[in-house]
Amino acid sequence: MTTQVIVLNGGSSSGKSGIARCLQAILPDPWIDLGVDTLLDRLPPSLRDSGAGAMVGAQGEVTLGPGFREVEHAWLTGIAAMARAGARIVFDDVFLGGATSQERCRAHLAGLEVVWVGVRCDATIAAGRELARGDRVTGMAAAQADVVHQGVVYDLVVDTSHTESLDCARAIAAYVT
Amino acid sequence: MTTQVIVLNGGSSSGKSGIARCLQAILPDPWIDLGVDTLLDRLPPSLRDSGAGAMVGAQGEVTLGPGFREVEHAWLTGIAAMARAGARIVFDDVFLGGATSQERCRAHLAGLEVVWVGVRCDATIAAGRELARGDRVTGMAAAQADVVHQGVVYDLVVDTSHTESLDCARAIAAYVT
Amino acid sequence: MTTQVIVLNGGSSSGKSGIARCLQAILPDPWIDLGVDTLLDRLPPSLRDSGAGAMVGAQGEVTLGPGFREVEHAWLTGIAAMARAGARIVFDDVFLGGATSQERCRAHLAGLEVVWVGVRCDATIAAGRELARGDRVTGMAAAQADVVHQGVVYDLVVDTSHTESLDCARAIAAYVT
Amino acid sequence: MTTQVIVLNGGSSSGKSGIARCLQAILPDPWIDLGVDTLLDRLPPSLRDSGAGAMVGAQGEVTLGPGFREVEHAWLTGIAAMARAGARIVFDDVFLGGATSQERCRAHLAGLEVVWVGVRCDATIAAGRELARGDRVTGMAAAQADVVHQGVVYDLVVDTSHTESLDCARAIAAYVT
């Protein structure tokens, strides 16, 4: 069956966006790149930096309140509907709850042909890249590097610590049917 | 019935994004701001600046090919699914085809409670704002100012030529139930 | 004598950047647009959100520490040197100290042909535009709207409350020799 | 003597900006990060995509016309003046003319204590990173990877092909006095 969704799960600064853009460039069909960052960008002020919504603490710890969860449910429902309507979607996410987050995601994507990809990056290296990009709260990368993979089951895992985004994308492309 | 989607239709540089952000700030419930610009940002290279996808000509004229139309259909289907799943959505679009574009949008949003808003701006003023923002191809604003409203039916029309975004948002908020 | 520097002074969200871009578009010679925002963007982490550097409080109040002042002195010295070396510069700034800030700026620009422009915007309107742009701490616009003009002497004053950026730019261009 | 300017020279997508941000984070004193990209961002429309100014061709080849050269001279003069006035500057540039570009840069920085750093990256790897970042014309990275180093003399050379930005920054920091 034809792959409909590629889920990229990894911590902050693990390299998901770069891999997603490489996938868009090398896969023969058009793929749309949507992920949790797109949703976060489109939230109203009341769900940013608030207990009800998404909040990043001083050490980079992220908390997601009930208001964010409601919106995220609708967002995932919509992403799944796009895929069912024929769009190919690269979906990048940060499974802060590990296996629990994957279950939530899997439930929404029911019936779709999904390739699950773990995007790993050594915590120290990710923290260095976080510094180099300069637009994230210091600490997010290290805090998320391992926890987002706990209990998560993948079709394949790539590791950006010593592999370029484009090479990771090529490895993933080989799984896409 | 409760409003589920606010559609803002207007030409480039007519002020849709500013109104959307004001709506997010003043409406009591959380509204997600999604529109055609979000989709354009997430397209693969093969659908950007290509005959198959979205292309902006030297005079600011926009052409949308069959590849874009396929993706747009899935995108609209997903937006509607998000709204049906409980998200409140400010959806800003540019109805290049006027009434035909509205019909396509309306078909996707079937069964949802929609407020249709026309965002007008005098073509000369919009062209000046295009220059002032500096990130759009010169000519888009003037080319789209009138054509996007041809035959389109609205619940209300705001005009940013001499009214601030926030005041336009307040007028729209009064229609939201 | 030929104008070498156009100083645009105004509060946050008063419309300086839009006017600067319009000036670049309409003036026959090439003008470089540099201002305090460019400097703020290039600061190291130690001078951002720190008592030593530039800090924006929860109500939008800006404080500038001694570390920022040292860098600003070098920055102004460099801007003046660029102008003396032949670059035409649109310099936008926020004179938080009113007349005192202008004196500091004037001392650095000594010997250069400068057009001093006040960019005014009604505080309530600027606050609305701050909301509409969505990328500034709420409160900056209102806090700065009047204070930045106290005691400042201008060659001309434009008011963006009811005048478009392009029309303000045209008024300024008439002063440029 | 105390280092006043760190020049980072390397091709597009070689990793200069990431190294600059890491330097800002790890060096004990405040360093301002200015480079040719900052100048390009502030140019008027007449010097963008024009024969007189800076132009990027369809294959990523960059041409710089006489209008750009005039402005660049003033820009370099100003950067040097900032450093003489006490600012510590990380200056990143792309020496399209190799040794000739270095001479021009060196002439402007006369009398200043400069650390010259070559930022190398394998052309194929840089091309992959260009794809991954998605905001550059394809071809720039490969076209510039080697040519910008021809005949250039460095105090040290870092290679981002297999070394992280932060580790490159640490190597450079060891040269800063």
PDB file of N, CA, C and O in Angstrom, chain B residues 17-19 21-22 25-26 124-125 127-129 131-135 160-162 164-166, chain C residues 17-19 21-22 25-26 124-125 127-129 131-135 160-162 164-166:
ATOM      1  N   SER B  17      -4.078  39.109   7.793  1.00  0.00           N
ATOM      2  CA  SER B  17      -3.319  38.526   8.902  1.00  0.00           C
ATOM      3  C   SER B  17      -3.408  39.365  10.170  1.00  0.00           C
ATOM      4  O   SER B  17      -3.529  38.829  11.271  1.00  0.00           O
ATOM      5  N   GLY B  18      -3.329  40.673   9.992  1.00  0.00           N
ATOM      6  CA  GLY B  18      -3.433  41.549  11.160  1.00  0.00           C
ATOM      7  C   GLY B  18      -4.803  41.423  11.819  1.00  0.00           C
ATOM      8  O   GLY B  18      -4.913  41.378  13.044  1.00  0.00           O
ATOM      9  N   ILE B  19      -5.856  41.348  11.012  1.00  0.00           N
ATOM     10  CA  ILE B  19      -7.204  41.179  11.557  1.00  0.00           C
ATOM     11  C   ILE B  19      -7.311  39.830  12.265  1.00  0.00           C
ATOM     12  O   ILE B  19      -7.885  39.722  13.348  1.00  0.00           O
ATOM     13  N   ARG B  21      -4.961  38.121  13.746  1.00  0.00           N
ATOM     14  CA  ARG B  21      -4.281  38.163  15.051  1.00  0.00           C
ATOM     15  C   ARG B  21      -5.075  38.963  16.073  1.00  0.00           C
ATOM     16  O   ARG B  21      -5.130  38.600  17.247  1.00  0.00           O
ATOM     17  N   CYS B  22      -5.728  40.036  15.625  1.00  0.00           N
ATOM     18  CA  CYS B  22      -6.576  40.803  16.547  1.00  0.00           C
ATOM     19  C   CYS B  22      -7.768  39.971  17.003  1.00  0.00           C
ATOM     20  O   CYS B  22      -8.141  39.999  18.183  1.00  0.00           O
ATOM     21  N   ALA B  25      -6.793  37.742  19.654  1.00  0.00           N
ATOM     22  CA  ALA B  25      -6.534  38.430  20.921  1.00  0.00           C
ATOM     23  C   ALA B  25      -7.820  38.847  21.632  1.00  0.00           C
ATOM     24  O   ALA B  25      -7.876  38.857  22.860  1.00  0.00           O
ATOM     25  N   ILE B  26      -8.877  39.174  20.864  1.00  0.00           N
ATOM     26  CA  ILE B  26     -10.063  39.742  21.522  1.00  0.00           C
ATOM     27  C   ILE B  26     -11.205  38.748  21.713  1.00  0.00           C
ATOM     28  O   ILE B  26     -12.042  38.960  22.582  1.00  0.00           O
ATOM     29  N   THR B 124      -4.843  51.168  -4.427  1.00  0.00           N
ATOM     30  CA  THR B 124      -3.659  52.034  -4.318  1.00  0.00           C
ATOM     31  C   THR B 124      -3.061  51.965  -2.915  1.00  0.00           C
ATOM     32  O   THR B 124      -1.838  51.918  -2.737  1.00  0.00           O
ATOM     33  N   ILE B 125      -3.932  51.939  -1.920  1.00  0.00           N
ATOM     34  CA  ILE B 125      -3.452  51.863  -0.535  1.00  0.00           C
ATOM     35  C   ILE B 125      -2.793  50.501  -0.292  1.00  0.00           C
ATOM     36  O   ILE B 125      -1.718  50.399   0.308  1.00  0.00           O
ATOM     37  N   ALA B 127      -1.350  48.655  -2.454  1.00  0.00           N
ATOM     38  CA  ALA B 127      -0.062  48.639  -3.157  1.00  0.00           C
ATOM     39  C   ALA B 127       1.012  49.346  -2.332  1.00  0.00           C
ATOM     40  O   ALA B 127       2.170  48.927  -2.290  1.00  0.00           O
ATOM     41  N   GLY B 128       0.635  50.427  -1.669  1.00  0.00           N
ATOM     42  CA  GLY B 128       1.570  51.142  -0.801  1.00  0.00           C
ATOM     43  C   GLY B 128       1.997  50.286   0.383  1.00  0.00           C
ATOM     44  O   GLY B 128       3.164  50.268   0.769  1.00  0.00           O
ATOM     45  N   ARG B 129       1.040  49.550   0.950  1.00  0.00           N
ATOM     46  CA  ARG B 129       1.371  48.681   2.095  1.00  0.00           C
ATOM     47  C   ARG B 129       2.252  47.504   1.661  1.00  0.00           C
ATOM     48  O   ARG B 129       3.076  47.018   2.427  1.00  0.00           O
ATOM     49  N   LEU B 131       4.527  47.727  -0.579  1.00  0.00           N
ATOM     50  CA  LEU B 131       5.863  48.331  -0.621  1.00  0.00           C
ATOM     51  C   LEU B 131       6.433  48.428   0.794  1.00  0.00           C
ATOM     52  O   LEU B 131       7.616  48.153   1.032  1.00  0.00           O
ATOM     53  N   ALA B 132       5.581  48.830   1.746  1.00  0.00           N
ATOM     54  CA  ALA B 132       6.031  49.056   3.116  1.00  0.00           C
ATOM     55  C   ALA B 132       6.417  47.751   3.813  1.00  0.00           C
ATOM     56  O   ALA B 132       7.314  47.726   4.646  1.00  0.00           O
ATOM     57  N   ARG B 133       5.745  46.636   3.481  1.00  0.00           N
ATOM     58  CA  ARG B 133       6.101  45.379   4.132  1.00  0.00           C
ATOM     59  C   ARG B 133       7.331  44.772   3.494  1.00  0.00           C
ATOM     60  O   ARG B 133       8.100  44.079   4.155  1.00  0.00           O
ATOM     61  N   GLY B 134       7.507  44.986   2.193  1.00  0.00           N
ATOM     62  CA  GLY B 134       8.768  44.638   1.554  1.00  0.00           C
ATOM     63  C   GLY B 134       9.031  43.160   1.330  1.00  0.00           C
ATOM     64  O   GLY B 134      10.115  42.784   0.928  1.00  0.00           O
ATOM     65  N   ASP B 135       8.042  42.298   1.568  1.00  0.00           N
ATOM     66  CA  ASP B 135       8.297  40.867   1.396  1.00  0.00           C
ATOM     67  C   ASP B 135       7.353  40.217   0.382  1.00  0.00           C
ATOM     68  O   ASP B 135       7.166  39.005   0.381  1.00  0.00           O
ATOM     69  N   THR B 160     -10.078  48.008   5.248  1.00  0.00           N
ATOM     70  CA  THR B 160      -8.915  48.441   6.018  1.00  0.00           C
ATOM     71  C   THR B 160      -8.295  49.734   5.474  1.00  0.00           C
ATOM     72  O   THR B 160      -7.316  50.210   6.041  1.00  0.00           O
ATOM     73  N   SER B 161      -8.876  50.273   4.419  1.00  0.00           N
ATOM     74  CA  SER B 161      -8.307  51.499   3.838  1.00  0.00           C
ATOM     75  C   SER B 161      -8.188  52.604   4.885  1.00  0.00           C
ATOM     76  O   SER B 161      -7.167  53.277   4.980  1.00  0.00           O
ATOM     77  N   HIS B 162      -9.239  52.757   5.677  1.00  0.00           N
ATOM     78  CA  HIS B 162      -9.229  53.829   6.670  1.00  0.00           C
ATOM     79  C   HIS B 162      -9.672  53.330   8.041  1.00  0.00           C
ATOM     80  O   HIS B 162     -10.048  54.122   8.907  1.00  0.00           O
ATOM     81  N   GLU B 164      -8.593  50.665  11.265  1.00  0.00           N
ATOM     82  CA  GLU B 164      -7.520  49.845  11.830  1.00  0.00           C
ATOM     83  C   GLU B 164      -7.934  48.366  11.917  1.00  0.00           C
ATOM     84  O   GLU B 164      -9.118  48.051  12.065  1.00  0.00           O
ATOM     85  N   SER B 165      -6.946  47.482  11.878  1.00  0.00           N
ATOM     86  CA  SER B 165      -7.179  46.040  12.003  1.00  0.00           C
ATOM     87  C   SER B 165      -8.010  45.708  13.237  1.00  0.00           C
ATOM     88  O   SER B 165      -8.925  44.882  13.182  1.00  0.00           O
ATOM     89  N   LEU B 166      -7.661  46.330  14.348  1.00  0.00           N
ATOM     90  CA  LEU B 166      -8.358  46.017  15.596  1.00  0.00           C
ATOM     91  C   LEU B 166      -9.829  46.413  15.513  1.00  0.00           C
ATOM     92  O   LEU B 166     -10.705  45.684  15.990  1.00  0.00           O
TER      93      LEU B 166
ATOM     94  N   SER C  17       9.640  51.103  10.400  1.00  0.00           N
ATOM     95  CA  SER C  17      10.190  50.154   9.417  1.00  0.00           C
ATOM     96  C   SER C  17       9.482  50.255   8.076  1.00  0.00           C
ATOM     97  O   SER C  17      10.115  50.185   7.022  1.00  0.00           O
ATOM     98  N   GLY C  18       8.168  50.385   8.115  1.00  0.00           N
ATOM     99  CA  GLY C  18       7.420  50.508   6.870  1.00  0.00           C
ATOM    100  C   GLY C  18       7.811  51.773   6.113  1.00  0.00           C
ATOM    101  O   GLY C  18       7.972  51.757   4.884  1.00  0.00           O
ATOM    102  N   ILE C  19       7.974  52.856   6.845  1.00  0.00           N
ATOM    103  CA  ILE C  19       8.399  54.108   6.205  1.00  0.00           C
ATOM    104  C   ILE C  19       9.800  53.951   5.621  1.00  0.00           C
ATOM    105  O   ILE C  19      10.071  54.387   4.495  1.00  0.00           O
ATOM    106  N   ARG C  21      11.247  51.256   4.517  1.00  0.00           N
ATOM    107  CA  ARG C  21      11.196  50.463   3.273  1.00  0.00           C
ATOM    108  C   ARG C  21      10.622  51.278   2.119  1.00  0.00           C
ATOM    109  O   ARG C  21      11.075  51.153   0.973  1.00  0.00           O
ATOM    110  N   CYS C  22       9.633  52.110   2.411  1.00  0.00           N
ATOM    111  CA  CYS C  22       9.085  52.955   1.344  1.00  0.00           C
ATOM    112  C   CYS C  22      10.132  53.966   0.877  1.00  0.00           C
ATOM    113  O   CYS C  22      10.259  54.222  -0.326  1.00  0.00           O
ATOM    114  N   ALA C  25      12.396  52.436  -1.448  1.00  0.00           N
ATOM    115  CA  ALA C  25      11.783  52.174  -2.751  1.00  0.00           C
ATOM    116  C   ALA C  25      11.633  53.434  -3.601  1.00  0.00           C
ATOM    117  O   ALA C  25      11.730  53.365  -4.824  1.00  0.00           O
ATOM    118  N   ILE C  26      11.396  54.569  -2.955  1.00  0.00           N
ATOM    119  CA  ILE C  26      11.082  55.765  -3.756  1.00  0.00           C
ATOM    120  C   ILE C  26      12.250  56.718  -3.958  1.00  0.00           C
ATOM    121  O   ILE C  26      12.254  57.498  -4.903  1.00  0.00           O
ATOM    122  N   THR C 124      -3.130  54.793  21.281  1.00  0.00           N
ATOM    123  CA  THR C 124      -4.149  53.740  21.193  1.00  0.00           C
ATOM    124  C   THR C 124      -4.061  53.011  19.856  1.00  0.00           C
ATOM    125  O   THR C 124      -4.187  51.787  19.794  1.00  0.00           O
ATOM    126  N   ILE C 125      -3.829  53.763  18.806  1.00  0.00           N
ATOM    127  CA  ILE C 125      -3.703  53.151  17.481  1.00  0.00           C
ATOM    128  C   ILE C 125      -2.444  52.289  17.412  1.00  0.00           C
ATOM    129  O   ILE C 125      -2.472  51.155  16.921  1.00  0.00           O
ATOM    130  N   ALA C 127      -1.026  50.798  19.864  1.00  0.00           N
ATOM    131  CA  ALA C 127      -1.264  49.596  20.665  1.00  0.00           C
ATOM    132  C   ALA C 127      -2.061  48.564  19.867  1.00  0.00           C
ATOM    133  O   ALA C 127      -1.825  47.360  19.965  1.00  0.00           O
ATOM    134  N   GLY C 128      -3.009  49.034  19.066  1.00  0.00           N
ATOM    135  CA  GLY C 128      -3.783  48.124  18.220  1.00  0.00           C
ATOM    136  C   GLY C 128      -2.903  47.467  17.163  1.00  0.00           C
ATOM    137  O   GLY C 128      -3.037  46.281  16.875  1.00  0.00           O
ATOM    138  N   ARG C 129      -2.002  48.236  16.599  1.00  0.00           N
ATOM    139  CA  ARG C 129      -1.103  47.687  15.565  1.00  0.00           C
ATOM    140  C   ARG C 129      -0.111  46.693  16.180  1.00  0.00           C
ATOM    141  O   ARG C 129       0.290  45.733  15.532  1.00  0.00           O
ATOM    142  N   LEU C 131      -0.868  44.699  18.585  1.00  0.00           N
ATOM    143  CA  LEU C 131      -1.668  43.478  18.685  1.00  0.00           C
ATOM    144  C   LEU C 131      -1.733  42.803  17.316  1.00  0.00           C
ATOM    145  O   LEU C 131      -1.633  41.581  17.205  1.00  0.00           O
ATOM    146  N   ALA C 132      -1.916  43.599  16.274  1.00  0.00           N
ATOM    147  CA  ALA C 132      -2.092  43.062  14.928  1.00  0.00           C
ATOM    148  C   ALA C 132      -0.816  42.427  14.387  1.00  0.00           C
ATOM    149  O   ALA C 132      -0.875  41.461  13.631  1.00  0.00           O
ATOM    150  N   ARG C 133       0.348  42.950  14.771  1.00  0.00           N
ATOM    151  CA  ARG C 133       1.573  42.349  14.273  1.00  0.00           C
ATOM    152  C   ARG C 133       1.932  41.100  15.062  1.00  0.00           C
ATOM    153  O   ARG C 133       2.549  40.177  14.524  1.00  0.00           O
ATOM    154  N   GLY C 134       1.610  41.108  16.351  1.00  0.00           N
ATOM    155  CA  GLY C 134       1.699  39.864  17.116  1.00  0.00           C
ATOM    156  C   GLY C 134       3.092  39.416  17.500  1.00  0.00           C
ATOM    157  O   GLY C 134       3.261  38.321  18.025  1.00  0.00           O
ATOM    158  N   ASP C 135       4.113  40.236  17.279  1.00  0.00           N
ATOM    159  CA  ASP C 135       5.470  39.801  17.616  1.00  0.00           C
ATOM    160  C   ASP C 135       6.166  40.734  18.599  1.00  0.00           C
ATOM    161  O   ASP C 135       7.395  40.723  18.705  1.00  0.00           O
ATOM    162  N   THR C 160       1.591  58.565  11.552  1.00  0.00           N
ATOM    163  CA  THR C 160       1.048  57.402  10.846  1.00  0.00           C
ATOM    164  C   THR C 160      -0.358  57.032  11.308  1.00  0.00           C
ATOM    165  O   THR C 160      -0.932  56.071  10.792  1.00  0.00           O
ATOM    166  N   SER C 161      -0.895  57.800  12.264  1.00  0.00           N
ATOM    167  CA  SER C 161      -2.234  57.456  12.759  1.00  0.00           C
ATOM    168  C   SER C 161      -3.242  57.398  11.619  1.00  0.00           C
ATOM    169  O   SER C 161      -4.056  56.478  11.553  1.00  0.00           O
ATOM    170  N   HIS C 162      -3.193  58.391  10.747  1.00  0.00           N
ATOM    171  CA  HIS C 162      -4.162  58.443   9.654  1.00  0.00           C
ATOM    172  C   HIS C 162      -3.492  58.671   8.305  1.00  0.00           C
ATOM    173  O   HIS C 162      -4.140  59.075   7.340  1.00  0.00           O
ATOM    174  N   GLU C 164      -0.761  56.899   5.467  1.00  0.00           N
ATOM    175  CA  GLU C 164      -0.072  55.669   5.074  1.00  0.00           C
ATOM    176  C   GLU C 164       1.451  55.851   5.101  1.00  0.00           C
ATOM    177  O   GLU C 164       1.949  56.953   4.878  1.00  0.00           O
ATOM    178  N   SER C 165       2.187  54.742   5.295  1.00  0.00           N
ATOM    179  CA  SER C 165       3.654  54.754   5.298  1.00  0.00           C
ATOM    180  C   SER C 165       4.210  55.396   4.039  1.00  0.00           C
ATOM    181  O   SER C 165       5.154  56.181   4.091  1.00  0.00           O
ATOM    182  N   LEU C 166       3.629  55.056   2.910  1.00  0.00           N
ATOM    183  CA  LEU C 166       4.139  55.574   1.643  1.00  0.00           C
ATOM    184  C   LEU C 166       3.974  57.089   1.562  1.00  0.00           C
ATOM    185  O   LEU C 166       4.863  57.802   1.088  1.00  0.00           O
TER     186      LEU C 166
END
